[in-house]
CSV table of N, CA and C and ligand atoms in Angstrom, one decimal:
chain,number,residue,atom,x,y,z
K,26,MET,N,-25.1,4.3,35.6
K,26,MET,CA,-25.4,3.8,34.3
K,26,MET,C,-24.9,2.5,34.4
K,27,SER,N,-25.7,1.4,34.2
K,27,SER,CA,-25.8,-0.1,34.4
K,27,SER,C,-24.6,-0.9,33.3
K,28,ARG,N,-24.6,-1.9,33.6
K,28,ARG,CA,-23.8,-2.5,32.3
K,28,ARG,C,-24.3,-2.9,31.4
K,29,LEU,N,-25.7,-2.9,31.4
K,29,LEU,CA,-26.3,-3.1,30.6
K,29,LEU,C,-26.4,-2.3,29.6
K,30,ASP,N,-26.6,-1.0,30.1
K,30,ASP,CA,-26.6,0.8,29.5
K,30,ASP,C,-25.4,0.6,28.9
K,31,ILE,N,-24.0,0.3,29.4
K,31,ILE,CA,-22.9,0.9,28.6
K,31,ILE,C,-22.8,-0.5,27.6
K,32,PHE,N,-23.1,-1.6,27.3
K,32,PHE,CA,-23.2,-2.7,26.4
K,32,PHE,C,-24.1,-2.3,25.2
K,33,ILE,N,-25.0,-1.8,25.4
K,33,ILE,CA,-26.2,-1.4,24.5
K,33,ILE,C,-25.7,-0.3,23.8
K,34,ASP,N,-24.9,0.8,24.4
K,34,ASP,CA,-24.3,2.0,23.7
K,34,ASP,C,-23.0,1.2,23.2
K,35,ARG,N,-22.5,0.7,23.4
K,35,ARG,CA,-21.4,-0.1,22.5
K,35,ARG,C,-21.8,-0.3,21.4
K,36,MET,N,-22.7,-1.3,21.0
K,36,MET,CA,-22.9,-2.0,20.3
K,36,MET,C,-23.7,-1.1,19.3
K,37,VAL,N,-24.5,-0.5,19.5
K,37,VAL,CA,-25.2,0.8,19.0
K,37,VAL,C,-24.0,2.0,18.2
K,38,SER,N,-23.2,2.3,19.0
K,38,SER,CA,-21.7,2.6,18.4
K,38,SER,C,-20.9,2.5,17.7
K,39,GLN,N,-20.8,0.9,17.5
K,39,GLN,CA,-20.0,0.2,16.7
K,39,GLN,C,-20.9,0.1,15.3
K,40,ARG,N,-21.8,-0.4,15.6
K,40,ARG,CA,-23.0,-0.3,14.0
K,40,ARG,C,-22.4,1.3,13.5
K,41,ALA,N,-22.9,2.0,14.3
K,41,ALA,CA,-23.1,3.4,13.8
K,41,ALA,C,-21.5,3.9,13.0
K,42,CYS,N,-20.7,3.4,13.8
K,42,CYS,CA,-19.2,3.9,13.5
K,42,CYS,C,-18.7,2.9,12.0
K,43,LEU,N,-19.3,1.8,11.9
K,43,LEU,CA,-18.7,1.1,11.0
K,43,LEU,C,-19.8,1.4,10.0
K,44,ASP,N,-21.0,1.7,10.1
K,44,ASP,CA,-21.4,2.1,9.0
K,44,ASP,C,-21.0,3.2,8.3
K,45,TYR,N,-20.7,4.3,9.0
K,45,TYR,CA,-19.8,5.5,8.2
K,45,TYR,C,-18.9,4.9,7.7
K,46,ALA,N,-17.9,4.3,8.5
K,46,ALA,CA,-16.5,4.2,8.0
K,46,ALA,C,-16.7,3.6,6.7
K,47,ILE,N,-17.7,2.6,6.5
K,47,ILE,CA,-17.7,1.5,5.3
K,47,ILE,C,-18.0,2.5,4.0
K,48,GLY,N,-19.1,3.5,4.6
K,48,GLY,CA,-19.3,4.6,3.3
K,48,GLY,C,-18.1,5.2,3.1
K,49,GLU,N,-17.7,5.7,4.0
K,49,GLU,CA,-16.7,6.8,3.5
K,49,GLU,C,-15.2,6.4,2.7
K,50,THR,N,-15.2,4.9,3.0
K,50,THR,CA,-14.0,4.2,2.4
K,50,THR,C,-14.3,3.4,1.1
K,51,ALA,N,-15.9,3.9,0.7
K,51,ALA,CA,-16.4,2.5,-0.4
K,51,ALA,C,-15.7,2.9,-1.8
K,52,ALA,N,-15.3,3.8,-1.9
K,52,ALA,CA,-14.2,4.1,-3.1
K,52,ALA,C,-13.0,3.6,-3.0
K,53,LEU,N,-12.4,3.2,-1.9
K,53,LEU,CA,-11.0,2.5,-1.7
K,53,LEU,C,-11.4,0.9,-2.1
K,54,SER,N,-9.9,0.5,-2.5
K,54,SER,CA,-10.2,-0.9,-3.2
K,54,SER,C,-9.3,-1.7,-1.9
K,55,GLY,N,-8.3,-1.6,-1.0
K,55,GLY,CA,-7.8,-2.3,-0.2
K,55,GLY,C,-8.7,-2.8,0.8
K,56,PRO,N,-7.8,-4.0,1.5
K,56,PRO,CA,-8.4,-4.8,2.4
K,56,PRO,C,-9.1,-4.5,3.7
K,57,VAL,N,-9.9,-4.9,4.1
K,57,VAL,CA,-10.6,-4.3,5.4
K,57,VAL,C,-9.7,-5.3,6.7
K,58,TYR,N,-9.4,-4.7,7.5
K,58,TYR,CA,-8.9,-5.5,9.1
K,58,TYR,C,-9.8,-5.5,10.2
K,59,GLU,N,-10.0,-6.8,10.1
K,59,GLU,CA,-10.6,-6.7,11.9
K,59,GLU,C,-10.0,-7.2,12.8
K,60,LEU,N,-9.5,-6.4,13.8
K,60,LEU,CA,-8.3,-6.7,15.0
K,60,LEU,C,-9.6,-7.3,16.0
K,61,GLY,N,-9.3,-8.7,16.1
K,61,GLY,CA,-10.4,-9.1,17.3
K,61,GLY,C,-11.5,-9.7,16.9
K,62,LEU,N,-11.7,-11.4,16.4
K,62,LEU,CA,-13.0,-11.3,15.6
K,62,LEU,C,-13.9,-11.9,17.2
K,63,GLY,N,-13.4,-12.2,18.4
K,63,GLY,CA,-14.2,-12.6,19.2
K,63,GLY,C,-15.5,-13.5,18.8
K,64,ASN,N,-16.7,-13.0,19.4
K,64,ASN,CA,-17.9,-14.0,19.1
K,64,ASN,C,-18.3,-13.4,17.2
K,65,GLY,N,-17.6,-12.5,16.6
K,65,GLY,CA,-17.7,-12.8,15.3
K,65,GLY,C,-19.1,-11.6,14.7
K,66,ARG,N,-19.5,-11.0,15.7
K,66,ARG,CA,-20.7,-10.1,15.4
K,66,ARG,C,-20.2,-9.1,14.6
K,67,THR,N,-19.2,-8.4,14.7
K,67,THR,CA,-18.9,-7.1,14.1
K,67,THR,C,-18.1,-7.6,12.7
K,68,TYR,N,-17.3,-9.1,12.8
K,68,TYR,CA,-16.9,-9.4,11.4
K,68,TYR,C,-18.3,-9.5,10.5
K,69,HIS,N,-19.3,-10.3,11.1
K,69,HIS,CA,-20.6,-10.8,10.5
K,69,HIS,C,-21.5,-9.3,9.7
K,70,HIS,N,-21.3,-8.2,10.5
K,70,HIS,CA,-21.4,-6.8,9.9
K,70,HIS,C,-20.6,-6.6,8.8
K,71,LEU,N,-19.7,-6.3,9.0
K,71,LEU,CA,-18.4,-6.3,7.5
K,71,LEU,C,-18.9,-6.8,6.6
K,72,VAL,N,-19.1,-8.2,6.7
K,72,VAL,CA,-19.8,-9.1,5.6
K,72,VAL,C,-20.6,-8.7,5.2
K,73,GLU,N,-21.3,-8.5,5.9
K,73,GLU,CA,-23.2,-8.0,5.3
K,73,GLU,C,-22.9,-6.9,4.3
K,74,ARG,N,-22.0,-6.1,4.6
K,74,ARG,CA,-22.0,-4.7,4.4
K,74,ARG,C,-21.0,-4.3,3.4
K,75,ILE,N,-19.9,-4.9,3.3
K,75,ILE,CA,-18.9,-4.4,2.4
K,75,ILE,C,-18.9,-5.6,1.3
K,76,VAL,N,-19.0,-4.6,0.0
K,76,VAL,CA,-18.9,-5.0,-1.4
K,76,VAL,C,-17.5,-5.1,-2.1
K,77,GLY,N,-17.1,-5.9,-2.5
K,77,GLY,CA,-15.6,-5.7,-3.3
K,77,GLY,C,-14.3,-5.5,-2.7
K,78,ARG,N,-14.3,-5.7,-1.1
K,78,ARG,CA,-13.2,-5.6,-0.6
K,78,ARG,C,-12.9,-6.9,0.1
K,79,GLU,N,-11.4,-7.6,0.5
K,79,GLU,CA,-11.3,-8.8,1.4
K,79,GLU,C,-11.1,-8.1,2.7
K,80,ILE,N,-12.0,-8.8,3.4
K,80,ILE,CA,-11.9,-8.7,5.3
K,80,ILE,C,-11.0,-9.8,5.5
K,81,PHE,N,-9.6,-9.4,6.1
K,81,PHE,CA,-8.9,-10.5,7.3
K,81,PHE,C,-9.2,-9.9,8.4
K,82,VAL,N,-9.1,-11.4,9.6
K,82,VAL,CA,-9.3,-10.7,11.0
K,82,VAL,C,-8.2,-11.4,11.4
K,83,PHE,N,-7.7,-10.6,12.5
K,83,PHE,CA,-6.7,-11.0,13.4
K,83,PHE,C,-7.1,-11.5,14.7
K,84,GLU,N,-6.7,-12.5,14.9
K,84,GLU,CA,-7.4,-13.3,16.3
K,84,GLU,C,-6.2,-14.1,16.8
K,85,ARG,N,-5.9,-14.5,18.2
K,85,ARG,CA,-5.3,-15.2,19.0
K,85,ARG,C,-5.9,-16.9,18.8
K,86,ALA,N,-7.3,-17.0,18.8
K,86,ALA,CA,-7.7,-18.1,19.2
K,86,ALA,C,-9.3,-18.1,18.7
K,87,VAL,N,-9.7,-18.7,17.6
K,87,VAL,CA,-10.9,-18.4,16.8
K,87,VAL,C,-11.8,-19.3,17.6
K,88,ALA,N,-13.0,-18.6,18.2
K,88,ALA,CA,-14.1,-19.1,18.8
K,88,ALA,C,-15.2,-18.2,18.6
K,89,SER,N,-15.4,-18.1,17.3
K,89,SER,CA,-16.8,-17.3,16.8
K,89,SER,C,-18.0,-18.3,16.3
K,90,HIS,N,-19.0,-17.5,16.1
K,90,HIS,CA,-20.4,-18.1,16.0
K,90,HIS,C,-20.0,-19.0,14.8
K,91,PRO,N,-20.3,-20.1,14.3
K,91,PRO,CA,-20.1,-20.6,13.0
K,91,PRO,C,-20.5,-20.0,11.7
K,92,ASP,N,-21.4,-18.7,11.8
K,92,ASP,CA,-21.8,-17.9,10.9
K,92,ASP,C,-21.1,-17.0,10.7
K,93,SER,N,-20.1,-16.6,11.8
K,93,SER,CA,-19.3,-15.5,11.4
K,93,SER,C,-17.9,-15.8,11.7
K,94,THR,N,-17.5,-17.1,10.8
K,94,THR,CA,-15.8,-17.3,10.9
K,94,THR,C,-15.4,-17.3,9.8
K,95,PRO,N,-14.3,-16.2,9.5
K,95,PRO,CA,-13.9,-16.1,8.1
K,95,PRO,C,-12.8,-17.7,7.7
K,96,ASP,N,-12.8,-17.9,6.5
K,96,ASP,CA,-12.1,-19.0,6.1
K,96,ASP,C,-10.7,-18.8,6.5
K,97,GLU,N,-9.7,-20.4,6.1
K,97,GLU,CA,-8.6,-20.0,6.7
K,97,GLU,C,-7.3,-19.2,5.8
K,98,ALA,N,-7.9,-18.4,4.4
K,98,ALA,CA,-7.2,-18.0,4.3
K,98,ALA,C,-7.0,-16.4,4.5
K,99,HIS,N,-8.5,-15.8,5.1
K,99,HIS,CA,-8.6,-14.6,5.9
K,99,HIS,C,-8.6,-14.7,7.1
K,100,THR,N,-7.9,-15.5,7.6
K,100,THR,CA,-7.7,-15.4,9.2
K,100,THR,C,-6.2,-15.6,9.5
K,101,ILE,N,-5.8,-14.2,10.2
K,101,ILE,CA,-4.6,-14.2,10.3
K,101,ILE,C,-4.3,-14.8,12.2
K,102,LEU,N,-4.1,-15.8,12.0
K,102,LEU,CA,-4.0,-16.3,13.6
K,102,LEU,C,-2.5,-16.1,14.3
K,103,GLY,N,-2.9,-15.6,15.5
K,103,GLY,CA,-1.7,-15.4,16.8
K,103,GLY,C,-1.9,-13.9,17.3
K,104,ASP,N,-1.2,-13.8,18.0
K,104,ASP,CA,-0.9,-12.4,19.0
K,104,ASP,C,-0.6,-11.4,17.9
K,105,MET,N,-1.5,-10.3,17.8
K,105,MET,CA,-1.5,-9.4,17.1
K,105,MET,C,-0.4,-8.6,16.9
K,106,THR,N,0.3,-8.7,18.6
K,106,THR,CA,1.6,-7.7,18.6
K,106,THR,C,2.4,-8.2,17.6
K,107,GLN,N,2.6,-9.7,17.1
K,107,GLN,CA,3.5,-10.5,16.4
K,107,GLN,C,3.0,-10.1,14.7
K,108,THR,N,1.6,-10.5,14.6
K,108,THR,CA,1.1,-10.5,13.5
K,108,THR,C,0.9,-9.4,12.6
K,109,LEU,N,0.7,-8.4,13.4
K,109,LEU,CA,0.0,-7.1,12.5
K,109,LEU,C,2.2,-6.5,11.9
K,110,PRO,N,3.2,-6.8,12.4
K,110,PRO,CA,4.4,-6.2,12.0
K,110,PRO,C,4.7,-7.4,11.0
K,111,ALA,N,4.3,-8.5,11.0
K,111,ALA,CA,4.7,-9.8,10.0
K,111,ALA,C,3.9,-9.4,8.7
K,112,VAL,N,2.2,-8.8,9.0
K,112,VAL,CA,1.9,-8.5,7.9
K,112,VAL,C,1.8,-7.4,7.1
K,113,LEU,N,2.5,-6.2,7.9
K,113,LEU,CA,2.9,-4.8,7.3
K,113,LEU,C,4.0,-5.3,6.4
K,114,ALA,N,5.1,-6.3,6.9
K,114,ALA,CA,6.2,-6.3,5.8
K,114,ALA,C,6.0,-6.9,4.8
K,115,GLU,N,4.6,-7.9,4.5
K,115,GLU,CA,4.3,-8.8,3.3
K,115,GLU,C,3.6,-7.4,2.7
K,116,LYS,N,2.7,-7.0,3.1
K,116,LYS,CA,1.7,-6.1,2.1
K,116,LYS,C,1.7,-4.9,2.3
K,117,GLY,N,2.4,-4.1,3.1
K,117,GLY,CA,2.4,-2.6,3.2
K,117,GLY,C,1.1,-2.1,3.5
K,118,PRO,N,1.1,-0.5,3.4
K,118,PRO,CA,0.1,0.2,3.8
K,118,PRO,C,-1.1,0.2,3.0
K,119,VAL,N,-1.7,-0.4,3.1
K,119,VAL,CA,-2.8,-1.4,1.9
K,119,VAL,C,-4.3,-1.1,2.6
K,120,ALA,N,-4.8,-1.2,3.9
K,120,ALA,CA,-5.6,-1.1,4.7
K,120,ALA,C,-6.5,0.2,4.1
K,121,SER,N,-8.0,-0.1,3.7
K,121,SER,CA,-9.2,0.8,3.5
K,121,SER,C,-9.6,0.8,4.7
K,122,LEU,N,-9.7,0.2,5.7
K,122,LEU,CA,-10.5,0.3,6.9
K,122,LEU,C,-10.4,-0.8,7.9
K,123,ILE,N,-9.9,-0.2,8.9
K,123,ILE,CA,-9.4,-1.2,10.2
K,123,ILE,C,-10.5,-1.2,11.2
K,124,HIS,N,-11.2,-2.1,11.8
K,124,HIS,CA,-11.8,-2.2,12.7
K,124,HIS,C,-10.9,-2.9,14.1
K,125,ALA,N,-10.4,-2.1,15.2
K,125,ALA,CA,-9.9,-2.3,16.5
K,125,ALA,C,-11.0,-2.6,17.6
K,126,ASP,N,-11.3,-4.0,17.9
K,126,ASP,CA,-12.3,-4.3,18.9
K,126,ASP,C,-11.4,-5.1,19.8
K,127,MET,N,-10.6,-4.8,20.6
K,127,MET,CA,-9.4,-5.7,20.9
K,127,MET,C,-9.7,-6.3,22.4
K,128,GLY,N,-10.4,-5.1,23.0
K,128,GLY,CA,-10.2,-5.1,24.6
K,128,GLY,C,-11.2,-6.2,25.4
K,129,GLY,N,-10.9,-6.2,26.9
K,129,GLY,CA,-12.0,-6.8,27.8
K,129,GLY,C,-12.5,-5.9,28.6
K,130,HIS,N,-12.6,-6.5,30.1
K,130,HIS,CA,-13.6,-6.2,30.5
K,130,HIS,C,-13.1,-4.6,31.7
K,131,ASN,N,-11.7,-4.7,31.6
K,131,ASN,CA,-10.9,-4.0,32.1
K,131,ASN,C,-10.2,-2.3,31.5
K,132,ALA,N,-10.8,-1.5,32.1
K,132,ALA,CA,-10.8,0.0,31.4
K,132,ALA,C,-9.1,0.3,31.1
K,133,SER,N,-8.5,0.1,32.2
K,133,SER,CA,-7.4,1.0,32.3
K,133,SER,C,-6.4,-0.2,31.8
K,134,LYS,N,-6.7,-1.6,31.7
K,134,LYS,CA,-5.6,-2.5,30.8
K,134,LYS,C,-6.1,-2.0,29.2
K,135,ASN,N,-7.6,-1.6,29.1
K,135,ASN,CA,-7.9,-1.6,27.5
K,135,ASN,C,-7.2,-0.4,27.1
K,136,ASP,N,-6.8,0.7,27.8
K,136,ASP,CA,-6.4,1.8,27.5
K,136,ASP,C,-5.1,1.8,27.6
K,137,ALA,N,-4.4,0.8,28.4
K,137,ALA,CA,-2.5,0.3,28.1
K,137,ALA,C,-2.5,-0.3,26.6
K,138,PHE,N,-3.3,-1.5,26.5
K,138,PHE,CA,-2.9,-1.7,25.1
K,138,PHE,C,-3.2,-1.5,24.2
K,139,ALA,N,-4.4,-0.1,23.8
K,139,ALA,CA,-4.7,0.9,22.6
K,139,ALA,C,-3.2,1.3,22.5
K,140,ARG,N,-2.7,2.0,23.7
K,140,ARG,CA,-1.6,3.1,23.9
K,140,ARG,C,-0.3,2.3,22.9
K,141,PHE,N,-0.3,0.9,23.7
K,141,PHE,CA,0.6,-0.4,22.9
K,141,PHE,C,0.4,-0.3,22.0
K,142,MET,N,-0.7,-0.7,21.2
K,142,MET,CA,-1.0,-1.2,19.9
K,142,MET,C,-1.3,0.1,18.6
K,143,SER,N,-1.3,1.1,19.2
K,143,SER,CA,-1.6,2.6,18.0
K,143,SER,C,-0.2,2.3,17.1
K,144,PRO,N,1.0,2.6,17.7
K,144,PRO,CA,1.9,2.4,16.3
K,144,PRO,C,2.4,1.2,15.8
K,145,LEU,N,1.4,0.0,16.2
K,145,LEU,CA,1.3,-1.3,15.3
K,145,LEU,C,0.4,-1.4,14.0
K,146,ILE,N,-0.7,-0.5,14.9
K,146,ILE,CA,-1.7,-0.4,13.8
K,146,ILE,C,-1.9,0.7,12.5
K,147,ALA,N,-1.3,1.7,13.2
K,147,ALA,CA,-1.3,3.1,12.2
K,147,ALA,C,-0.7,2.9,10.6
K,148,PRO,N,0.3,2.2,11.0
K,148,PRO,CA,1.5,1.9,9.5
K,148,PRO,C,0.3,1.3,8.5
K,149,HIS,N,-0.5,0.4,8.6
K,149,HIS,CA,-1.3,-0.1,7.8
K,149,HIS,C,-2.2,0.2,6.9
K,150,LEU,N,-2.5,1.7,7.6
K,150,LEU,CA,-3.8,2.2,6.7
K,150,LEU,C,-3.5,3.3,5.6
K,151,ALA,N,-4.2,2.7,4.3
K,151,ALA,CA,-3.7,3.1,3.2
K,151,ALA,C,-4.3,4.5,3.2
K,152,PRO,N,-3.5,5.7,2.6
K,152,PRO,CA,-4.3,7.2,2.3
K,152,PRO,C,-5.7,7.1,2.0
K,153,GLY,N,-6.3,8.2,3.0
K,153,GLY,CA,-7.8,8.1,2.9
K,153,GLY,C,-8.6,6.9,3.4
K,154,GLY,N,-8.0,6.0,4.2
K,154,GLY,CA,-8.4,5.0,5.1
K,154,GLY,C,-8.8,5.1,6.6
K,155,LEU,N,-9.4,4.5,7.0
K,155,LEU,CA,-10.2,4.9,8.3
K,155,LEU,C,-9.9,4.1,9.4
K,156,VAL,N,-9.6,4.1,10.7
K,156,VAL,CA,-9.5,3.3,12.0
K,156,VAL,C,-11.1,3.6,12.8
K,157,VAL,N,-12.0,2.6,12.9
K,157,VAL,CA,-13.0,2.2,14.1
K,157,VAL,C,-12.4,1.7,15.2
K,158,SER,N,-12.4,2.2,16.6
K,158,SER,CA,-11.8,1.7,17.4
K,158,SER,C,-13.0,1.7,18.7
K,159,SER,N,-13.2,0.9,19.5
K,159,SER,CA,-13.7,0.3,20.8
K,159,SER,C,-13.1,1.6,21.7
K,160,ASP,N,-11.9,1.5,21.7
K,160,ASP,CA,-11.1,2.5,22.6
K,160,ASP,C,-10.0,3.5,21.9
K,161,ARG,N,-9.9,4.7,22.8
K,161,ARG,CA,-9.2,5.9,22.4
K,161,ARG,C,-8.0,5.2,21.7
K,162,MET,N,-7.5,5.5,20.8
K,162,MET,CA,-6.1,5.5,20.5
K,162,MET,C,-5.1,6.5,20.5
K,163,TYR,N,-4.0,6.0,20.2
K,163,TYR,CA,-2.5,6.9,20.8
K,163,TYR,C,-2.0,7.4,19.1
K,164,PHE,N,-2.7,7.7,18.0
K,164,PHE,CA,-2.1,7.8,16.7
K,164,PHE,C,-1.3,9.1,16.6
K,165,ASP,N,-0.2,9.3,16.1
K,165,ASP,CA,0.7,10.3,15.9
K,165,ASP,C,0.0,10.9,14.6
K,166,ASP,N,0.1,10.0,13.7
K,166,ASP,CA,-0.2,10.5,12.5
K,166,ASP,C,-1.6,10.3,11.5
K,167,LEU,N,-2.6,10.1,12.6
K,167,LEU,CA,-4.1,10.4,12.3
K,167,LEU,C,-4.8,11.2,12.7
K,168,GLU,N,-5.8,11.8,11.8
K,168,GLU,CA,-7.1,12.8,12.4
K,168,GLU,C,-8.0,11.9,13.2
K,169,GLU,N,-8.6,12.4,14.3
K,169,GLU,CA,-9.9,12.0,14.6
K,169,GLU,C,-10.7,12.5,14.1
K,170,LEU,N,-11.9,11.8,13.8
K,170,LEU,CA,-12.9,12.5,13.0
K,170,LEU,C,-14.2,12.4,14.0
K,171,PRO,N,-15.2,13.2,14.1
K,171,PRO,CA,-16.5,13.3,14.9
K,171,PRO,C,-17.0,12.0,14.7
K,172,ILE,N,-17.7,11.7,15.4
K,172,ILE,CA,-18.5,10.2,15.5
K,172,ILE,C,-19.5,10.6,14.7
K,173,PRO,N,-20.5,9.8,14.2
K,173,PRO,CA,-22.1,9.9,13.8
K,173,PRO,C,-22.9,10.4,15.0
K,174,ALA,N,-24.2,10.8,14.8
K,174,ALA,CA,-24.8,11.4,15.6
K,174,ALA,C,-25.6,10.2,16.6
K,175,ASP,N,-25.7,8.9,16.0
K,175,ASP,CA,-26.2,8.1,16.7
K,175,ASP,C,-25.4,7.4,17.0
K,176,ALA,N,-24.2,7.4,17.2
K,176,ALA,CA,-22.9,6.8,18.6
K,176,ALA,C,-22.9,7.7,19.8
K,177,VAL,N,-22.2,7.1,20.4
K,177,VAL,CA,-22.4,7.7,21.7
K,177,VAL,C,-21.0,7.8,22.0
K,178,PRO,N,-20.7,9.1,22.3
K,178,PRO,CA,-19.6,9.5,22.6
K,178,PRO,C,-18.9,8.7,23.7
K,179,GLY,N,-17.6,8.7,23.3
K,179,GLY,CA,-16.4,7.5,24.6
K,179,GLY,C,-16.5,6.1,23.7
K,180,ARG,N,-17.8,6.0,23.7
K,180,ARG,CA,-18.1,3.9,22.9
K,180,ARG,C,-17.6,3.9,21.7
K,181,CYS,N,-17.0,4.6,21.1
K,181,CYS,CA,-16.3,4.4,19.5
K,181,CYS,C,-15.7,5.7,18.9
K,182,PHE,N,-14.3,5.6,18.3
K,182,PHE,CA,-13.5,6.4,18.3
K,182,PHE,C,-13.3,6.3,16.4
K,183,ILE,N,-13.1,7.2,15.6
K,183,ILE,CA,-12.8,7.4,14.2
K,183,ILE,C,-11.5,8.1,14.0
K,184,TYR,N,-10.9,7.5,13.0
K,184,TYR,CA,-9.5,8.4,12.9
K,184,TYR,C,-9.2,8.3,11.3
K,185,ARG,N,-8.8,8.9,10.6
K,185,ARG,CA,-8.5,9.0,9.2
K,185,ARG,C,-7.1,9.3,8.8
K,186,ARG,N,-6.5,8.7,8.0
K,186,ARG,CA,-5.6,8.9,7.5
K,186,ARG,C,-5.2,10.0,6.6
O,25,SAM,C1,-14.0,-7.5,22.3
O,25,SAM,S1,-13.4,-9.0,21.3
O,25,SAM,C2,-13.8,-8.9,19.7
O,25,SAM,C3,-15.6,-8.8,19.8
O,25,SAM,C4,-15.8,-8.7,18.3
O,25,SAM,N1,-15.6,-7.4,17.7
O,25,SAM,C5,-17.5,-9.2,18.0
O,25,SAM,O1,-18.3,-8.3,17.5
O,25,SAM,O2,-17.8,-10.4,18.5
O,25,SAM,C6,-11.8,-8.9,21.4
O,25,SAM,C7,-10.9,-10.2,20.9
O,25,SAM,O3,-9.8,-9.8,20.6
O,25,SAM,C8,-8.5,-10.7,20.9
O,25,SAM,N2,-7.7,-10.2,21.1
O,25,SAM,C9,-6.9,-9.7,22.2
O,25,SAM,N3,-5.9,-9.2,22.2
O,25,SAM,C10,-5.4,-10.0,21.0
O,25,SAM,C11,-3.5,-10.4,20.6
O,25,SAM,N4,-2.8,-9.4,21.3
O,25,SAM,N5,-3.7,-10.7,19.6
O,25,SAM,C12,-4.8,-11.5,19.2
O,25,SAM,N6,-5.8,-11.4,19.4
O,25,SAM,C13,-6.2,-10.7,20.4
O,25,SAM,C14,-9.4,-11.7,22.0
O,25,SAM,O4,-9.0,-13.1,21.8
O,25,SAM,C15,-10.9,-11.6,21.6
O,25,SAM,O5,-11.6,-12.6,21.0
C-alpha cells in the first residue's frame, strides 16, 4: 500500500466518521472540539456541516488555510496537554463531539501520544457525546462504536460516552 493510498483512506475515513458523528450528535447542544487544526480541512468540514453548535479549536500554532481559520474567541492556543485541563476546569464535561486528529507521520509516536492524551480528552465528553479520532485511543470509560461502511478499518475510530 502506497503512502498515497494510506492518505486517501485517511481522508475518506475522516469524512465518513465525522459525517456519521455529526448526525449522531445533532440533538446535543454542547460545543464541538477540534483537537489539531493543521491545514484546517476537517475544521472547515465541521463548519460546513454543523448547525447550531459552537466549534472550538485546540492548536499550538495556527497555520491553516485562511478560509479555514477560526476566530480568536474559538481558538484555544497552546499545548493541548495544558489547555485541555484548563478548559475542563472552566467548562466541565460539555462537548457533544470531539475530533482528535493530533498525530504526525510516526505511527509509534502517534500511538504513545494517543495513550497519553486519552485521559485528558475523555472527561470533556457530555453524555451521549462522541469522539472521532485518527488514532486508536485508550479510553477506560467510553464505548468503541463500529465505523461506517464507507470508512476504512484502522484509519478512524469512534467512541461514545
Ligand atoms: C494532523 S494535523 C491536523 C490536521 C487537520 N485535522 C486538517 O484536516 O487539516 C495535527 C495538528 O495537531 C497539532 N498538535 C499536535 N500536538 C499538539 C499539542 N500537544 N498541542 C497543540 N496542538 C498540537 C499540530 O500542531 C498539527 O497542526
